[in-house]
Each structure stands twice: as C-alpha cells, then as structure tokens.
Coordinates of C-alpha atoms and ligand atoms in Angstrom, one line a residue:
M6 CA 22.6 -42.4 11.9
A7 CA 25.5 -41.9 14.2
E8 CA 27.8 -41.6 11.1
Q9 CA 25.4 -39.1 9.5
N10 CA 25.5 -37.0 12.6
A11 CA 29.3 -37.1 12.8
T12 CA 29.6 -36.1 9.1
R13 CA 27.1 -33.2 9.7
D14 CA 29.0 -32.0 12.8
I15 CA 32.4 -32.1 10.9
L16 CA 30.9 -29.9 8.1
R17 CA 29.1 -27.6 10.5
D18 CA 32.3 -27.0 12.5
E19 CA 34.3 -26.4 9.3
Y20 CA 31.9 -23.8 8.0
N21 CA 31.4 -22.1 11.4
A22 CA 35.2 -21.9 11.9
A23 CA 35.8 -20.3 8.5
P24 CA 32.5 -19.0 7.1
Y25 CA 32.0 -19.2 3.3
H26 CA 31.9 -15.8 1.7
S27 CA 28.4 -15.6 0.3
Y28 CA 28.2 -14.2 -3.3
P29 CA 25.5 -14.0 -6.0
F30 CA 25.7 -16.4 -8.9
G31 CA 24.0 -15.2 -12.0
Q32 CA 23.5 -18.7 -13.4
T33 CA 21.4 -19.7 -10.4
H34 CA 19.0 -16.7 -10.6
P35 CA 15.4 -17.8 -10.9
T36 CA 14.8 -15.4 -13.9
H37 CA 17.7 -17.3 -15.7
L38 CA 16.1 -20.6 -14.8
H39 CA 12.7 -19.2 -16.0
T40 CA 14.4 -18.1 -19.3
L41 CA 16.0 -21.5 -20.0
A42 CA 12.8 -23.3 -19.2
K43 CA 10.9 -21.1 -21.6
L44 CA 13.5 -21.6 -24.3
F45 CA 13.0 -25.3 -24.1
K46 CA 9.2 -24.8 -24.3
L47 CA 8.3 -25.6 -20.7
N48 CA 5.8 -23.4 -18.9
P49 CA 7.7 -22.1 -15.8
S50 CA 6.0 -20.1 -13.0
A51 CA 6.4 -16.3 -13.0
V52 CA 9.3 -15.4 -10.7
E53 CA 7.5 -12.4 -9.2
N54 CA 5.0 -14.7 -7.3
A55 CA 7.2 -17.8 -7.0
R56 CA 8.2 -19.8 -4.0
I57 CA 12.0 -20.2 -4.1
L58 CA 14.2 -22.5 -2.0
E59 CA 18.0 -22.4 -1.7
L60 CA 19.6 -25.4 0.0
G61 CA 23.1 -24.6 1.5
C62 CA 22.5 -20.9 1.1
A63 CA 25.5 -19.9 3.4
G64 CA 25.0 -16.2 4.4
G65 CA 22.3 -15.6 1.8
G66 CA 24.5 -13.7 -0.6
N67 CA 22.8 -15.5 -3.5
I68 CA 19.2 -15.5 -2.3
I69 CA 18.7 -12.2 -0.4
P70 CA 19.0 -10.1 -3.7
V71 CA 16.3 -12.3 -5.2
A72 CA 13.9 -11.6 -2.3
L73 CA 14.7 -7.9 -2.6
Q74 CA 14.1 -7.9 -6.3
F75 CA 10.8 -9.8 -6.1
P76 CA 8.9 -8.6 -3.0
R77 CA 5.9 -10.8 -3.7
A78 CA 8.0 -14.0 -4.1
E79 CA 8.4 -16.2 -1.0
V80 CA 12.0 -17.2 -0.4
L81 CA 13.5 -19.8 2.0
G82 CA 17.2 -20.5 2.5
I83 CA 18.6 -23.2 4.8
D84 CA 22.2 -23.9 5.8
L85 CA 23.9 -26.1 8.4
A86 CA 26.2 -23.4 9.7
E87 CA 24.5 -21.1 12.2
K88 CA 27.2 -18.4 11.9
Q89 CA 26.5 -18.0 8.2
I90 CA 22.8 -17.9 8.7
E91 CA 23.2 -15.2 11.5
D92 CA 25.1 -13.0 9.0
G93 CA 22.3 -13.3 6.4
V94 CA 19.6 -12.6 9.0
K95 CA 21.3 -9.4 9.9
Q96 CA 21.1 -8.3 6.3
I97 CA 17.5 -9.2 6.0
E98 CA 16.6 -7.3 9.2
H99 CA 18.5 -4.2 8.0
L100 CA 16.7 -4.4 4.6
K101 CA 13.4 -5.0 6.4
L102 CA 12.5 -7.8 4.0
N103 CA 9.5 -9.8 5.0
N104 CA 9.4 -12.3 2.1
I105 CA 12.5 -14.3 3.0
T106 CA 13.4 -16.7 5.8
L107 CA 17.0 -17.9 6.4
R108 CA 17.1 -20.9 8.8
Q109 CA 19.8 -23.0 10.3
Q110 CA 18.9 -26.5 9.4
S111 CA 20.4 -29.6 7.8
I112 CA 19.2 -30.5 4.4
L113 CA 18.5 -34.0 6.0
D114 CA 16.0 -32.5 8.3
F115 CA 13.9 -30.7 5.6
E116 CA 10.3 -31.7 6.2
A117 CA 7.4 -32.6 4.0
R118 CA 5.3 -29.8 5.4
E119 CA 7.5 -27.1 3.7
G120 CA 5.3 -27.5 0.6
K121 CA 6.2 -27.0 -3.0
F122 CA 8.6 -24.6 -4.6
D123 CA 8.7 -23.2 -8.2
Y124 CA 12.5 -22.9 -8.1
I125 CA 15.0 -24.9 -6.0
I126 CA 18.7 -23.8 -6.0
C127 CA 21.6 -25.9 -4.6
H128 CA 24.9 -24.4 -5.7
G129 CA 28.3 -25.7 -4.6
V130 CA 26.9 -28.1 -2.0
Y131 CA 26.3 -31.5 -3.7
S132 CA 30.0 -32.6 -4.1
W133 CA 30.9 -31.6 -0.5
V134 CA 28.3 -33.6 1.4
S135 CA 27.7 -37.3 2.4
E136 CA 25.9 -39.7 0.1
A137 CA 22.8 -39.4 2.3
V138 CA 22.7 -35.6 1.9
K139 CA 23.2 -36.0 -1.9
D140 CA 20.1 -38.3 -2.1
K141 CA 18.1 -35.9 0.1
I142 CA 19.0 -33.0 -2.2
L143 CA 17.6 -34.9 -5.2
Q144 CA 14.6 -36.2 -3.1
I145 CA 13.8 -32.6 -2.1
C146 CA 14.1 -31.5 -5.8
H147 CA 11.6 -34.2 -6.7
E148 CA 9.1 -34.0 -3.8
H149 CA 9.1 -30.2 -3.3
L150 CA 9.2 -29.0 -6.8
T151 CA 5.9 -27.8 -8.3
P152 CA 4.9 -29.8 -11.5
N153 CA 6.4 -27.1 -13.7
G154 CA 9.2 -26.3 -11.3
I155 CA 12.9 -26.0 -12.1
A156 CA 15.8 -27.2 -9.9
Y157 CA 19.4 -26.1 -10.2
V158 CA 22.2 -28.3 -8.8
S159 CA 25.9 -27.8 -9.3
Y160 CA 28.7 -30.2 -8.6
N161 CA 32.3 -31.1 -9.3
T162 CA 32.8 -33.3 -12.2
L163 CA 35.2 -35.9 -13.6
P164 CA 37.4 -36.1 -15.6
G165 CA 38.4 -32.5 -14.7
W166 CA 38.8 -33.3 -11.0
N167 CA 41.1 -36.3 -11.7
M168 CA 44.0 -34.0 -12.1
V169 CA 42.9 -31.4 -9.5
N170 CA 42.6 -34.2 -7.0
S171 CA 46.4 -34.6 -7.0
V172 CA 46.7 -31.0 -5.9
R173 CA 44.0 -31.4 -3.3
E174 CA 45.7 -34.5 -1.9
L175 CA 49.1 -32.8 -1.8
M176 CA 47.6 -29.9 0.2
L177 CA 45.6 -32.2 2.5
W178 CA 48.7 -34.3 3.2
H179 CA 50.9 -31.4 3.9
T180 CA 48.4 -29.7 6.3
Q181 CA 47.0 -32.9 8.0
S182 CA 48.1 -32.0 11.5
I183 CA 47.1 -28.3 11.4
Q184 CA 43.8 -27.4 13.1
D185 CA 43.6 -23.6 12.7
P186 CA 41.8 -23.0 9.3
M187 CA 43.8 -19.8 8.4
L188 CA 47.1 -21.5 9.1
K189 CA 45.9 -24.5 7.2
A190 CA 45.1 -22.3 4.1
Q191 CA 48.4 -20.5 4.4
Q192 CA 50.4 -23.7 4.5
A193 CA 48.4 -25.3 1.7
R194 CA 49.2 -22.3 -0.5
S195 CA 52.9 -22.4 0.5
V196 CA 53.4 -26.1 -0.3
L197 CA 51.8 -25.6 -3.7
K198 CA 54.0 -22.6 -4.4
F199 CA 57.1 -24.6 -3.2
L200 CA 56.3 -27.2 -5.9
V201 CA 55.5 -24.7 -8.6
D202 CA 58.7 -22.7 -7.9
G203 CA 60.8 -25.9 -8.0
L204 CA 59.2 -27.0 -11.3
Q205 CA 59.6 -23.7 -13.0
E206 CA 61.7 -25.1 -15.9
D207 CA 59.5 -28.2 -16.1
N208 CA 57.1 -28.4 -19.1
S209 CA 55.5 -31.6 -18.2
S210 CA 51.7 -31.7 -18.0
Y211 CA 51.9 -32.3 -14.2
A212 CA 53.8 -29.1 -13.7
Q213 CA 51.3 -27.3 -15.9
V214 CA 48.4 -28.6 -13.8
L215 CA 50.1 -27.3 -10.7
R216 CA 50.7 -23.9 -12.3
N217 CA 47.1 -23.7 -13.4
E218 CA 45.8 -24.5 -10.0
I219 CA 48.1 -22.0 -8.2
N220 CA 47.0 -19.4 -10.6
L221 CA 43.3 -20.2 -10.1
L222 CA 43.7 -20.2 -6.3
S223 CA 45.6 -17.0 -6.3
K224 CA 42.3 -15.3 -7.3
Q225 CA 40.3 -16.9 -4.5
G226 CA 40.1 -16.2 -0.8
D227 CA 41.1 -18.7 1.9
F228 CA 37.5 -19.5 2.5
Y229 CA 37.3 -21.0 -1.0
L230 CA 40.5 -22.9 -0.7
L231 CA 39.4 -24.4 2.6
H232 CA 36.0 -25.5 1.5
E233 CA 36.8 -26.4 -2.1
H234 CA 40.1 -28.2 -1.9
L235 CA 40.6 -28.8 1.8
S236 CA 37.1 -29.8 2.7
S237 CA 36.7 -33.2 4.4
F238 CA 34.4 -34.2 1.6
N239 CA 34.9 -33.7 -2.1
H240 CA 33.4 -36.3 -4.4
P241 CA 33.4 -35.4 -8.0
V242 CA 31.2 -37.5 -10.3
Y243 CA 30.8 -38.0 -14.0
F244 CA 27.8 -36.1 -15.5
H245 CA 26.2 -39.4 -16.6
Q246 CA 26.5 -40.7 -13.0
F247 CA 24.8 -37.5 -11.6
M248 CA 22.0 -37.9 -14.1
E249 CA 21.5 -41.6 -13.4
R250 CA 21.0 -40.7 -9.8
A251 CA 18.7 -37.8 -10.6
N252 CA 16.7 -40.1 -12.9
R253 CA 16.2 -42.5 -10.0
H254 CA 14.5 -39.6 -8.2
H255 CA 12.3 -39.1 -11.2
L256 CA 14.1 -35.9 -12.4
S257 CA 15.0 -35.2 -16.0
Y258 CA 17.7 -33.1 -17.6
L259 CA 16.5 -29.8 -18.8
S260 CA 19.8 -28.0 -19.7
D261 CA 23.0 -26.7 -18.4
A262 CA 22.8 -23.2 -16.8
H263 CA 25.6 -22.2 -19.2
L264 CA 24.0 -22.7 -22.6
L265 CA 27.1 -22.3 -24.7
T266 CA 28.6 -25.4 -23.0
M267 CA 25.8 -27.6 -24.4
Y268 CA 26.2 -26.6 -28.0
T269 CA 28.3 -29.1 -30.0
D270 CA 28.9 -26.6 -32.9
N271 CA 31.1 -24.6 -30.5
L272 CA 33.6 -27.5 -30.6
P273 CA 36.1 -28.1 -33.4
Q274 CA 34.4 -29.5 -36.5
Q275 CA 35.6 -33.1 -36.2
F276 CA 33.9 -33.3 -32.8
S277 CA 30.7 -31.5 -33.7
K278 CA 30.2 -33.7 -36.7
E279 CA 30.4 -37.0 -34.8
L280 CA 28.5 -35.7 -31.7
S281 CA 25.6 -34.5 -33.9
K282 CA 25.0 -38.2 -34.8
I283 CA 24.3 -39.1 -31.1
K284 CA 20.7 -38.6 -30.1
N285 CA 21.1 -39.1 -26.3
I286 CA 21.7 -35.7 -24.8
I287 CA 23.4 -37.1 -21.6
A288 CA 25.8 -39.1 -23.7
V289 CA 26.6 -36.0 -25.8
G290 CA 27.2 -34.0 -22.6
Q291 CA 29.4 -36.7 -21.2
Y292 CA 31.6 -36.9 -24.4
M293 CA 31.8 -33.1 -24.3
D294 CA 33.1 -33.3 -20.7
F295 CA 35.8 -35.7 -21.8
I296 CA 36.7 -33.4 -24.6
R297 CA 36.9 -30.3 -22.4
N298 CA 38.2 -32.1 -19.2
Q299 CA 35.2 -30.6 -17.4
R300 CA 35.5 -30.0 -13.7
F301 CA 32.2 -28.4 -12.7
R302 CA 28.7 -28.5 -13.9
C303 CA 25.5 -26.5 -13.3
T304 CA 22.6 -28.7 -14.2
L305 CA 18.9 -27.7 -14.5
L306 CA 16.4 -30.5 -13.7
C307 CA 12.7 -30.8 -14.0
H308 CA 10.1 -33.5 -13.3
D309 CA 10.5 -36.5 -15.7
T310 CA 6.8 -36.0 -16.6
Q311 CA 7.7 -32.7 -18.3
V312 CA 8.2 -32.7 -22.1
V313 CA 11.4 -30.8 -22.9
N314 CA 11.5 -29.6 -26.6
R315 CA 15.1 -29.2 -27.8
A316 CA 14.1 -28.3 -31.4
I317 CA 14.9 -24.6 -31.1
N318 CA 14.1 -22.4 -34.0
T319 CA 15.8 -19.2 -34.8
Q320 CA 12.6 -17.1 -34.2
D321 CA 12.4 -18.4 -30.6
V322 CA 14.6 -15.5 -29.5
E323 CA 11.7 -13.1 -30.2
G324 CA 10.1 -13.3 -26.8
F325 CA 13.2 -12.3 -24.8
Y326 CA 15.3 -9.3 -23.7
I327 CA 18.7 -9.4 -25.3
Q328 CA 22.1 -8.2 -24.0
L329 CA 25.3 -8.2 -25.9
L330 CA 28.2 -10.0 -24.2
G331 CA 30.7 -10.2 -27.1
K332 CA 33.0 -7.4 -28.3
P333 CA 33.6 -6.3 -31.9
D334 CA 37.0 -7.2 -33.4
N335 CA 37.3 -3.6 -34.2
P336 CA 37.2 -1.9 -30.8
N337 CA 36.2 1.4 -32.4
F338 CA 33.3 -0.1 -34.4
S339 CA 30.8 2.6 -35.2
E340 CA 28.2 3.7 -37.7
K341 CA 30.8 4.6 -40.3
D342 CA 32.1 1.0 -40.4
I343 CA 28.7 -0.3 -41.6
K344 CA 29.1 -0.8 -45.3
E345 CA 27.7 -3.1 -48.0
G346 CA 30.3 -5.7 -48.8
S347 CA 32.2 -5.4 -45.5
E348 CA 32.3 -8.0 -42.8
V349 CA 31.8 -7.2 -39.1
S350 CA 33.0 -9.7 -36.5
F351 CA 32.0 -10.0 -32.8
T352 CA 33.7 -12.4 -30.4
N353 CA 33.4 -13.6 -26.9
G354 CA 37.1 -14.4 -26.7
S355 CA 37.0 -17.9 -28.2
L356 CA 34.0 -17.9 -30.6
T357 CA 33.3 -15.4 -33.3
I358 CA 30.3 -14.5 -35.4
K359 CA 30.6 -12.6 -38.7
V360 CA 27.9 -10.6 -40.4
R361 CA 27.8 -9.1 -43.9
S362 CA 24.4 -7.4 -44.3
T363 CA 24.2 -3.8 -43.3
I364 CA 21.0 -4.4 -41.4
A365 CA 22.6 -7.2 -39.3
Q366 CA 25.7 -4.9 -38.7
T367 CA 23.4 -2.1 -37.6
A368 CA 21.6 -4.5 -35.2
L369 CA 25.0 -5.3 -33.6
L370 CA 25.7 -1.6 -33.3
I371 CA 22.4 -1.1 -31.5
L372 CA 23.1 -4.0 -29.2
M373 CA 26.5 -2.5 -28.5
Q374 CA 24.9 0.9 -27.6
E375 CA 22.4 -0.9 -25.4
Q376 CA 24.9 -3.3 -23.8
F377 CA 24.4 -2.0 -20.3
K378 CA 20.8 -3.0 -20.1
P379 CA 18.9 -5.8 -21.9
I380 CA 16.7 -4.6 -24.8
H381 CA 13.6 -6.5 -25.8
Y382 CA 13.6 -8.1 -29.2
T383 CA 10.5 -6.0 -30.2
E384 CA 12.3 -2.8 -29.2
L385 CA 15.4 -3.9 -31.1
C386 CA 13.3 -4.3 -34.2
K387 CA 11.8 -0.8 -33.7
K388 CA 15.2 0.8 -33.3
L389 CA 16.5 -1.1 -36.3
M390 CA 13.7 0.1 -38.5
V391 CA 14.4 3.7 -37.5
K392 CA 18.1 3.4 -38.1
T393 CA 17.9 1.6 -41.4
G394 CA 14.8 3.1 -42.8
V395 CA 13.4 -0.4 -43.5
K396 CA 9.7 -0.4 -42.9
Q397 CA 8.8 -4.1 -43.3
L398 CA 9.0 -6.0 -40.0
D399 CA 9.4 -9.3 -41.7
V400 CA 12.6 -8.1 -43.4
I401 CA 14.0 -6.8 -40.1
K402 CA 13.2 -10.1 -38.4
H403 CA 14.7 -12.1 -41.3
H404 CA 18.0 -10.2 -40.8
L405 CA 18.0 -10.6 -37.0
N406 CA 16.9 -14.3 -37.0
N407 CA 18.6 -15.7 -40.1
D408 CA 21.4 -13.4 -41.1
L409 CA 22.7 -12.2 -37.8
N410 CA 21.1 -15.4 -36.3
L411 CA 20.6 -14.2 -32.7
M412 CA 20.0 -17.8 -31.6
R413 CA 23.4 -18.9 -32.9
A414 CA 24.9 -15.8 -31.2
L415 CA 23.2 -17.0 -27.9
F416 CA 24.7 -20.5 -28.1
A417 CA 28.1 -19.0 -28.9
G418 CA 27.9 -16.8 -25.8
I419 CA 28.0 -13.5 -27.9
I420 CA 24.6 -12.5 -26.5
N421 CA 22.5 -13.4 -23.5
I422 CA 18.8 -13.5 -23.2
N423 CA 16.3 -13.1 -20.3
S424 CA 12.6 -13.2 -20.0
Y425 CA 12.8 -10.3 -17.5
P426 CA 13.9 -6.8 -18.0
G427 CA 16.7 -5.4 -15.9
N428 CA 15.3 -3.6 -12.8
Y429 CA 17.8 -0.8 -12.7
T430 CA 18.3 2.6 -14.3
L431 CA 21.1 3.8 -16.5
E432 CA 20.1 7.5 -15.8
V433 CA 22.0 9.3 -13.1
A434 CA 19.2 11.2 -11.4
K435 CA 19.6 14.7 -9.8
K436 CA 19.4 12.8 -6.5
P437 CA 20.8 9.4 -7.4
T438 CA 19.6 6.3 -5.6
V439 CA 21.6 3.2 -5.2
C440 CA 20.0 -0.2 -4.5
P441 CA 19.6 -0.5 -0.7
L442 CA 21.4 -3.9 -0.6
A443 CA 24.5 -2.4 -2.3
R444 CA 24.4 0.6 0.2
F445 CA 24.4 -1.8 3.1
Q446 CA 27.1 -4.0 1.6
A447 CA 29.4 -1.0 0.8
Q448 CA 29.4 -0.1 4.5
N449 CA 30.8 -3.5 5.5
Q450 CA 32.9 -4.8 2.6
N451 CA 34.7 -3.9 -0.6
H452 CA 32.2 -5.5 -3.0
V453 CA 28.5 -5.2 -3.6
T454 CA 25.8 -7.2 -5.5
N455 CA 24.4 -5.4 -8.5
R456 CA 21.0 -5.8 -10.2
R457 CA 22.4 -8.2 -12.7
H458 CA 23.2 -10.6 -9.8
Q459 CA 26.9 -10.0 -10.2
T460 CA 29.7 -9.0 -7.7
I461 CA 31.1 -5.6 -8.3
M462 CA 34.4 -4.7 -6.6
L463 CA 34.5 -1.1 -5.3
D464 CA 37.3 1.4 -5.8
P465 CA 38.0 3.7 -2.8
L466 CA 35.9 6.6 -4.1
T467 CA 32.9 4.5 -5.0
K468 CA 33.1 2.8 -1.5
V469 CA 32.8 6.3 0.1
V470 CA 30.1 7.7 -2.2
L471 CA 27.8 4.6 -2.6
P472 CA 26.4 4.4 0.9
L473 CA 25.3 8.1 0.7
L474 CA 23.2 7.6 -2.4
D475 CA 19.7 7.0 -0.8
G476 CA 18.0 9.6 -3.1
T477 CA 18.3 12.5 -0.6
L478 CA 21.6 14.0 -1.7
D479 CA 22.1 15.9 -4.9
T480 CA 25.3 15.6 -6.9
K481 CA 26.4 19.1 -5.7
A482 CA 26.2 18.0 -2.1
L483 CA 28.0 14.8 -3.0
I484 CA 30.9 16.6 -4.6
E485 CA 31.2 18.8 -1.6
H486 CA 31.3 15.7 0.6
V487 CA 34.1 14.2 -1.4
N488 CA 36.0 17.5 -1.3
T489 CA 35.7 17.5 2.5
Q490 CA 36.9 13.8 2.7
I491 CA 40.0 14.8 0.6
K492 CA 40.7 17.8 2.8
E493 CA 40.4 15.7 5.9
G494 CA 42.9 13.2 4.4
K495 CA 40.3 10.4 4.4
L496 CA 40.6 10.1 0.6
S497 CA 43.4 11.2 -1.6
M498 CA 43.3 12.3 -5.2
L499 CA 46.1 11.0 -7.5
D500 CA 47.3 12.7 -10.7
E501 CA 48.1 10.9 -14.0
Q502 CA 51.5 9.8 -12.5
K503 CA 49.7 8.3 -9.5
Q504 CA 51.1 11.1 -7.2
P505 CA 48.8 12.7 -4.6
I506 CA 47.4 16.1 -5.7
K507 CA 48.0 18.7 -3.0
D508 CA 46.7 21.9 -4.7
E509 CA 43.2 22.6 -3.3
Q510 CA 41.9 24.4 -6.4
E511 CA 43.1 21.6 -8.6
I512 CA 41.3 19.1 -6.3
V513 CA 38.0 21.0 -6.5
K514 CA 38.4 21.3 -10.3
R515 CA 38.9 17.6 -10.7
T516 CA 36.4 16.3 -8.1
K517 CA 33.3 17.2 -10.2
S518 CA 34.4 15.3 -13.2
I519 CA 35.6 12.3 -11.1
C520 CA 32.3 12.2 -9.2
T521 CA 30.3 12.4 -12.5
T522 CA 32.3 9.5 -14.0
T523 CA 31.9 7.5 -10.8
L524 CA 28.1 7.9 -10.8
E525 CA 27.9 7.1 -14.5
N526 CA 30.0 3.9 -13.9
M527 CA 27.7 2.9 -11.0
A528 CA 24.7 3.2 -13.4
K529 CA 26.5 1.1 -16.1
Q530 CA 27.3 -1.4 -13.4
A531 CA 23.5 -1.8 -12.7
I532 CA 23.6 -0.5 -9.1
M533 CA 21.3 2.6 -9.6
V534 CA 17.6 2.3 -9.1
E535 CA 14.7 4.6 -10.0
C536 CA 13.7 5.1 -6.4
E537 CA 13.9 3.2 -3.2
T538 CA 12.4 -0.3 -3.4
Ligands
SAM13 C1 30.7 -24.6 -0.5 S1 29.5 -23.8 0.4 C2 28.5 -23.1 -0.8 C3 27.6 -22.1 -0.2 C4 26.7 -21.3 -1.3 N1 25.8 -22.2 -1.8 C5 27.6 -20.7 -2.3 O1 27.8 -21.3 -3.4 O2 28.2 -19.6 -2.1 C6 28.5 -25.2 1.0 C7 27.4 -24.8 1.9 O3 26.6 -26.0 2.2 C8 26.3 -26.0 3.6 N2 26.0 -27.4 4.0 C9 26.8 -28.4 4.0 N3 26.1 -29.5 4.4 C10 24.9 -29.1 4.7 C11 23.7 -29.8 5.1 N4 23.7 -31.1 5.4 N5 22.6 -29.1 5.3 C12 22.6 -27.7 5.0 N6 23.6 -27.1 4.5 C13 24.8 -27.7 4.4 C14 27.6 -25.4 4.3 O4 27.3 -24.9 5.6 C15 28.0 -24.3 3.3 O5 27.4 -23.1 3.6

C-alpha cells in the first residue's frame, strides 16, 4: 500500500509540474467504437444516450467534445493530477455543459457504486502506471462495462519499444540529476541531438533509430517528451501479454482501433499467405507486430461472453456513412478521366486500389467530391444512379461492393466508415457559426478541436476570426473587422512574395477574398455548425 501511494504521488507530481496537453483522439471516439462493434456484429449501445467513462482523461481534451456533441450522454472523466482536471472543469463551466463530470481521482480509488458504462476509454495511460493500476484498469473495464459495452485501452508495445528504450535510457541517464521539468526536456533533446550530429555519417541501424526518434520528438512538445520518454514508469508489453492479462479479467479482443493494422492482406504477399493459415487472431496480431516492429497499440475489448463475428462480407458496408481518405494517383482526376477500359488508382500513401468499371470510377469521384463530410451508403447509391443513369440498385451495389469493393478499401485505409453522420455543416451561412468549443479554444491556444474529433492548427487570420463567429456577425461585418485589425497593425497582410502590403485599397480589395477562403476552409475542416448547440 505504501509503495502504491509513493508511485501515485510521483506520477501526480510529474503531471502537476508539467501538465499533459490534452487533445482529441479520433480512434477513441465512442462513435468509432460503436462503428467497429457493429462491423463485428455486436450490438453496441447508441452513443447519444450512452454512459461514457475516460480513465486518465488529463484536461478533458478528448472527452469534453464528446459530451458537447451528445448532450443526452452522461460522461465521467477521472485523472490523478488536479491541475489538469481544473483546466478541464474551466472549459466545462464556460461551455455550460451539465452532462459531464471531471474529477480528480486515482484509478485505484474508482468505486463499485459508479455503475456501468457503455464505453470506457483509457488512452495513453496503461504503460505509464504501476502493475496495480494496470490491473485496476482492466478490472474496471470488466466490472463497469455494460454487457454490450466496449472498452478502449492503448499501450506501448514490444518489439517496437526495444529500440526506443535505448533512446529513453540515454535521455534518463543524461538528465538524472535535473529536477526542473523544462530544463530536463531541453537537456534530453540536446543529448539526443549531440549523438545524432556526431553520427551523421553513420549508416548503422542504431544511428538510424536515433535519427528517427529525434525526428519524431521534434514534432512533439516537451510535455510529450517528459511523460512519454522521461516518465518514471514506462513498461511496454507484447500484444499477447496484454491480451493474456485482459483475458484473466474476462475481457476478449474485439479489434484494433486502426482497422488497417489488422488486415494481413495489407502486408507483403509472403506474409499474408502464411498468416492466413493461422486461426488465432491474437497470434496473427503478434506476428504482425514482429513484422512491423510495432511500438503502440489501441485495443478494443468486450466481455468474453460476447460473440465477435469476424466473417465480414462485402455488403456489410451498406449500413454506414463513408468518407474518402485516399487520394487519386492523378491529382486532377475528374469526370473526363472516367472511361471504359481505363484504370483509376486511389492510394493512402502505402496501399493502392485500382478500379476499371466506369461505375466504380464514378463512385470514387463522388466520394472525392463528398470528402469533407461522410456520405451514407444509400445516398452514395442514389447519387451514383443519377450520375451514371443506371436504374437498377442491385447493379449499383454490385459495383460498389464487389468491383470497387468498399470493404477492401476500408481495410486498406482508403475510406473510413462511421455509423454516425458528421454533425457539422459545409455551408458558410450568412452569419456563420463556429462550434462553441472551438471558439473558446481559439481564445486561449493556437489549435482547436473540430467536429471530426481532430486537432486543427490555426493560422493567424483564422485565430482572429474564429472566436467572433457565434452566429451574430455577418460576413460583411467580419471583413470590416479584419480590415480594422490590419489598419491597427494587429494583423498584417502579405503579398505573393511574403512582403507586407501597405496600400490600403489593395488591402480592402484582398480582404474579402481572403476572408471568404478562410470561412470556406473552416467549413471543410468541420468547425462550422448549423446553429449554436
Ligand atoms: C500520458 S497522459 C495521457 C492523458 C490522456 N489520456 C491523453 O492521452 O492525452 C497519462 C494520464 O494518466 C493520468 N494518471 C496516471 N496515473 C493515474 C492514476 N493512478 N489514476 C488516474 N489517472 C492517472 C496522468 O495524470 C495523466 O493525465
């Protein structure tokens, strides 16, 4: 007990001293968990009325947007570090949300009386806590999950962390006597850079690992470095070890939150052929981790009494909203490129699908035109009928399901599916309204959470304009406001050579088109809403 308390105090102090920046993670969103559960033929609870729990929620960056999106859902987030919880509570008060509670509490103190939850999320916590907390996380997932509930737990994995661990130990060793977190982060970065600079000419795999890591860390803030690499606790495990422990808590594997990582056909043929002979999904996943040198996993769990059906048919895509993620090989792909006998390719960067039939090509064009908001399969069929003139639904479906094979495209990461529509608008209204959470965030930071549960970085103009868009200001007033800001020197307008424009008339001339583009971009980025919610 004394040891548990000491561990808890160390972690709480570490997070209070350098709070974790709290972001949304699309793969944890309950609608995504609902979608995957449905795909594997479970019967998940509707998210709009669900009880949702997040363990280790930091400042609520991941869970507050969910509560805002589903006002009838009941949301609870707990975290050890009071400073992070205080930040989240301020946001909740500002947004006047009454369906969410954020509470400073250790996972270890979670009580039986909290009742059952339809969705339990625990992202980026499991690997950084003591063995007792790990067991408690899985115990909560078992004891507090409704019979059809879904739990999400992410964790660092081996073998990927074997190599990264050398980097962690280097940085820990170098900074062992430094207490101040910011200085610690700075010194950790500089010792890594020192090694990488010295090994510039070195082509060994070790030098490559160091280069990769410095590159990865250069994109992350100090808070990430401190809590990911320099945390007192960091215990990566093999996937099979995690699942053995989950099984002991009567939890079964449902799927990975990233579907494309599960699909053996995405690997080179010699691997997929051999792996397809193995019937045990955990063993397959473990071999795939060895093949890919996996360092992180996002695992969905359900009660071991649930029957997961992995026999997915191509027509199972029919109940979902679809969004294109891939891009055409031909960046100018348009109607005129759709021809009998030609081949159209779409890729996600590493995997490609090719289609020959003009109906399948037209379907990809429609998905491309609708890429900023998911379109329901039924709607896609309707649009495809109009565009191709084909009247028989079964012919249209045959092309979508078998020729284009949307299910294959899903597993290749070319499309995404969701059982819920996007709750944002692509229209720029006369008096545009931006989601209230984004308005609040834009006043305090340089990034906001959009309605696709993603982080959007703000350019200087968007940062100025966004907080004003509460549905009371029309675009004319907005343009005037921007002109005034430029006149007062609070914003500057740059020409094509990135030089400030001084001429007032030129500024006024350009402001209108810049503001229009900015508003349209906000809509495409899923920040605009129909009206205040
Ligand atoms: C790496 S951060 C991840 C935060 C958040 N889930 C995310 O991914 O952005 C780990 C979080 O777990 C919290 N934590 C660690 N041990 C805990 C415990 N025993 N009970 C509750 N929260 C804990 C920390 O305070 C911290 O906010």
